[in-house]
Amino acid sequence: MQEIMQKIVDAEQQALSMRSDAQQAAKNAQAEALRQGKELIEKARHEAMEEARKTVAAAETQAAALQKEATAEALKKAALLKEQGREKTRAAARFVMERIVDSV
């Protein structure tokens, strides 16, 4: 009889041990899932920041190119206006000289 009782006690202890092991395995699995989730979030955050940096760098490059083009165009227009001003000044000077010569 004692042998049967010991088998029952052993079986109960084994069941408790299995239950405890299963609970620990579940806690470990939950902790690992949480760690992996945090790792994925951090990776996604890092990738998003890198993509944002690339986007800003591309925008800055494009803005610099547009600024360079606009500056070149403005310099061309300024040179053209300057030359037109010189031509008008020469024409005005010729007109004045002709009026002076004609009046003499």
Coordinates of N, CA and C in Angstrom, one line a residue:
M1 N 0.8 -1.2 0.0 CA 0.0 0.0 0.0 C 0.9 1.3 0.0
Q2 N 1.9 1.2 0.8 CA 2.8 2.3 0.9 C 3.5 2.6 -0.5
E3 N 3.7 1.5 -1.2 CA 4.3 1.7 -2.5 C 3.4 2.4 -3.5
I4 N 2.1 2.1 -3.4 CA 1.1 2.8 -4.2 C 1.0 4.3 -3.8
M5 N 1.1 4.5 -2.5 CA 1.0 5.9 -2.0 C 2.2 6.7 -2.5
Q6 N 3.4 6.0 -2.5 CA 4.6 6.7 -2.9 C 4.5 7.0 -4.4
K7 N 4.0 6.1 -5.2 CA 3.8 6.3 -6.7 C 2.9 7.5 -6.9
I8 N 1.8 7.6 -6.1 CA 0.9 8.7 -6.3 C 1.6 10.0 -5.9
V9 N 2.4 10.0 -4.8 CA 3.1 11.2 -4.4 C 4.1 11.6 -5.5
D10 N 4.8 10.6 -6.0 CA 5.8 10.9 -7.0 C 5.1 11.4 -8.3
A11 N 4.0 10.9 -8.6 CA 3.3 11.3 -9.8 C 2.8 12.8 -9.6
E12 N 2.3 13.1 -8.4 CA 1.9 14.5 -8.1 C 3.1 15.4 -8.2
Q13 N 4.2 15.0 -7.6 CA 5.4 15.9 -7.7 C 5.9 16.1 -9.1
Q14 N 5.8 15.0 -9.8 CA 6.2 15.1 -11.3 C 5.2 16.0 -12.0
A15 N 4.0 15.9 -11.7 CA 3.0 16.8 -12.4 C 3.2 18.3 -12.0
L16 N 3.5 18.5 -10.7 CA 3.8 19.8 -10.2 C 5.1 20.4 -10.9
S17 N 6.1 19.5 -11.0 CA 7.3 19.9 -11.6 C 7.1 20.2 -13.1
M18 N 6.3 19.4 -13.8 CA 6.0 19.7 -15.2 C 5.2 21.0 -15.4
R19 N 4.3 21.2 -14.4 CA 3.5 22.4 -14.5 C 4.4 23.6 -14.3
S20 N 5.3 23.5 -13.3 CA 6.2 24.6 -13.0 C 7.1 24.9 -14.2
D21 N 7.6 23.8 -14.8 CA 8.5 23.9 -16.0 C 7.7 24.6 -17.2
A22 N 6.4 24.2 -17.4 CA 5.6 24.7 -18.4 C 5.4 26.2 -18.2
Q23 N 5.1 26.6 -16.9 CA 4.9 28.0 -16.6 C 6.2 28.8 -16.9
Q24 N 7.3 28.3 -16.5 CA 8.6 28.9 -16.7 C 8.9 29.1 -18.2
A25 N 8.6 28.0 -19.0 CA 8.7 28.1 -20.4 C 7.8 29.1 -21.0
A26 N 6.6 29.2 -20.5 CA 5.7 30.2 -21.0 C 6.2 31.7 -20.7
K27 N 6.7 31.8 -19.5 CA 7.3 33.1 -19.1 C 8.5 33.5 -20.0
N28 N 9.3 32.5 -20.3 CA 10.5 32.7 -21.1 C 10.1 33.0 -22.5
A29 N 9.1 32.3 -23.0 CA 8.6 32.6 -24.4 C 8.0 34.0 -24.5
Q30 N 7.3 34.4 -23.5 CA 6.7 35.7 -23.4 C 7.8 36.8 -23.4
A31 N 8.8 36.6 -22.6 CA 10.0 37.5 -22.5 C 10.7 37.6 -23.8
E32 N 10.9 36.5 -24.4 CA 11.6 36.5 -25.7 C 10.8 37.2 -26.8
A33 N 9.5 37.0 -26.8 CA 8.6 37.7 -27.8 C 8.7 39.2 -27.5
L34 N 8.7 39.6 -26.3 CA 8.7 41.0 -25.9 C 10.1 41.6 -26.4
R35 N 11.2 40.9 -26.1 CA 12.5 41.3 -26.6 C 12.5 41.5 -28.1
Q36 N 12.0 40.5 -28.8 CA 12.0 40.5 -30.3 C 11.2 41.6 -30.8
G37 N 10.0 41.9 -30.1 CA 9.2 43.0 -30.5 C 9.9 44.3 -30.3
K38 N 10.5 44.5 -29.2 CA 11.3 45.7 -29.0 C 12.4 45.9 -30.0
E39 N 13.0 44.8 -30.3 CA 14.1 44.8 -31.3 C 13.6 45.2 -32.7
L40 N 12.4 44.7 -33.1 CA 11.8 45.0 -34.3 C 11.4 46.5 -34.4
I41 N 10.9 47.0 -33.3 CA 10.5 48.4 -33.2 C 11.7 49.3 -33.3
E42 N 12.8 48.9 -32.6 CA 14.0 49.7 -32.7 C 14.6 49.7 -34.1
K43 N 14.5 48.6 -34.8 CA 15.0 48.4 -36.1 C 14.2 49.3 -37.1
A44 N 12.9 49.2 -36.9 CA 12.0 50.1 -37.8 C 12.2 51.5 -37.5
R45 N 12.4 51.9 -36.3 CA 12.7 53.3 -35.9 C 14.0 53.8 -36.6
H46 N 15.0 52.9 -36.5 CA 16.3 53.2 -37.1 C 16.2 53.4 -38.6
E47 N 15.5 52.4 -39.2 CA 15.3 52.5 -40.7 C 14.6 53.8 -41.1
A48 N 13.6 54.1 -40.3 CA 12.8 55.3 -40.6 C 13.7 56.6 -40.5
M49 N 14.5 56.6 -39.5 CA 15.4 57.8 -39.3 C 16.4 57.8 -40.5
E50 N 16.9 56.7 -40.9 CA 17.9 56.7 -42.0 C 17.2 57.1 -43.3
E51 N 16.0 56.7 -43.5 CA 15.2 57.1 -44.7 C 14.9 58.6 -44.6
A52 N 14.6 59.1 -43.5 CA 14.4 60.5 -43.3 C 15.6 61.3 -43.6
R53 N 16.8 60.8 -43.1 CA 18.1 61.5 -43.4 C 18.3 61.5 -44.9
K54 N 18.1 60.4 -45.6 CA 18.3 60.3 -47.0 C 17.4 61.3 -47.8
T55 N 16.1 61.4 -47.3 CA 15.2 62.3 -48.0 C 15.6 63.7 -47.8
V56 N 16.0 64.1 -46.6 CA 16.5 65.5 -46.3 C 17.7 65.8 -47.1
A57 N 18.6 64.8 -47.2 CA 19.9 65.1 -48.0 C 19.5 65.3 -49.5
A58 N 18.6 64.4 -50.0 CA 18.2 64.6 -51.4 C 17.5 65.9 -51.6
A59 N 16.7 66.3 -50.7 CA 16.0 67.6 -50.8 C 17.0 68.8 -50.8
E60 N 18.0 68.7 -49.9 CA 19.0 69.7 -49.8 C 19.8 69.8 -51.1
T61 N 20.2 68.6 -51.6 CA 20.9 68.6 -52.9 C 20.1 69.2 -54.0
Q62 N 18.8 68.9 -54.1 CA 18.0 69.4 -55.1 C 17.8 70.9 -54.9
A63 N 17.7 71.4 -53.7 CA 17.5 72.8 -53.4 C 18.8 73.6 -53.8
A64 N 19.9 73.0 -53.5 CA 21.2 73.6 -53.9 C 21.3 73.7 -55.4
A65 N 20.9 72.7 -56.1 CA 21.0 72.7 -57.6 C 20.0 73.8 -58.1
L66 N 18.8 73.9 -57.5 CA 17.9 74.9 -58.0 C 18.4 76.3 -57.7
Q67 N 19.0 76.4 -56.5 CA 19.6 77.7 -56.1 C 20.7 78.1 -57.1
K68 N 21.5 77.2 -57.5 CA 22.6 77.4 -58.4 C 22.1 77.8 -59.8
E69 N 21.0 77.1 -60.2 CA 20.4 77.5 -61.5 C 19.8 78.9 -61.5
A70 N 19.1 79.2 -60.4 CA 18.4 80.5 -60.2 C 19.5 81.6 -60.2
T71 N 20.6 81.3 -59.5 CA 21.6 82.3 -59.4 C 22.2 82.6 -60.8
A72 N 22.5 81.5 -61.5 CA 23.0 81.6 -62.9 C 22.1 82.4 -63.8
E73 N 20.8 82.1 -63.7 CA 19.8 82.8 -64.5 C 19.7 84.3 -64.1
A74 N 19.8 84.5 -62.8 CA 19.7 85.9 -62.4 C 21.0 86.7 -62.9
L75 N 22.1 86.0 -62.8 CA 23.3 86.7 -63.3 C 23.3 87.0 -64.8
K76 N 22.7 86.0 -65.6 CA 22.5 86.2 -67.0 C 21.6 87.4 -67.3
K77 N 20.5 87.5 -66.5 CA 19.5 88.6 -66.7 C 20.2 89.9 -66.3
A78 N 20.9 89.9 -65.2 CA 21.6 91.1 -64.8 C 22.6 91.6 -65.9
A79 N 23.3 90.7 -66.4 CA 24.3 91.1 -67.5 C 23.6 91.6 -68.7
L80 N 22.5 91.0 -69.1 CA 21.7 91.4 -70.2 C 21.1 92.8 -69.9
L81 N 20.6 93.0 -68.7 CA 20.0 94.4 -68.4 C 21.1 95.4 -68.4
K82 N 22.3 95.0 -67.9 CA 23.4 95.9 -67.9 C 23.8 96.3 -69.3
E83 N 23.9 95.3 -70.2 CA 24.3 95.6 -71.6 C 23.2 96.5 -72.2
Q84 N 21.9 96.2 -72.0 CA 20.8 97.0 -72.5 C 20.9 98.4 -72.0
G85 N 21.3 98.6 -70.7 CA 21.5 99.9 -70.2 C 22.6 100.7 -70.8
R86 N 23.7 100.0 -71.1 CA 24.8 100.6 -71.8 C 24.4 101.1 -73.2
E87 N 23.7 100.2 -73.9 CA 23.2 100.5 -75.3 C 22.3 101.8 -75.2
K88 N 21.4 101.8 -74.3 CA 20.5 102.9 -74.2 C 21.3 104.2 -73.8
T89 N 22.3 104.0 -72.9 CA 23.1 105.2 -72.6 C 23.8 105.7 -73.8
R90 N 24.4 104.8 -74.6 CA 25.1 105.2 -75.8 C 24.1 105.9 -76.8
A91 N 23.0 105.3 -76.9 CA 22.0 105.9 -77.9 C 21.6 107.3 -77.4
A92 N 21.4 107.4 -76.1 CA 21.0 108.7 -75.6 C 22.2 109.7 -75.8
A93 N 23.4 109.2 -75.6 CA 24.6 110.1 -75.8 C 24.7 110.5 -77.3
R94 N 24.4 109.6 -78.2 CA 24.5 109.9 -79.6 C 23.4 110.9 -79.9
F95 N 22.2 110.7 -79.4 CA 21.1 111.6 -79.6 C 21.4 113.0 -79.2
V96 N 22.0 113.1 -78.0 CA 22.4 114.4 -77.4 C 23.5 115.0 -78.3
M97 N 24.5 114.2 -78.7 CA 25.5 114.8 -79.6 C 25.0 115.2 -80.9
E98 N 24.0 114.4 -81.5 CA 23.5 114.8 -82.8 C 22.7 116.1 -82.6
R99 N 22.0 116.3 -81.5 CA 21.2 117.5 -81.3 C 22.2 118.7 -81.2
I100 N 23.3 118.4 -80.5 CA 24.3 119.5 -80.3 C 24.9 119.9 -81.6
V101 N 25.3 118.9 -82.4 CA 25.9 119.1 -83.7 C 24.9 119.8 -84.7
D102 N 23.7 119.3 -84.6 CA 22.7 119.9 -85.5 C 22.3 121.3 -85.1
S103 N 22.5 121.7 -83.9 CA 22.1 123.0 -83.5 C 23.3 124.0 -83.7
V104 N 24.4 123.5 -84.0 CA 25.5 124.4 -84.3 C 25.6 124.9 -85.6

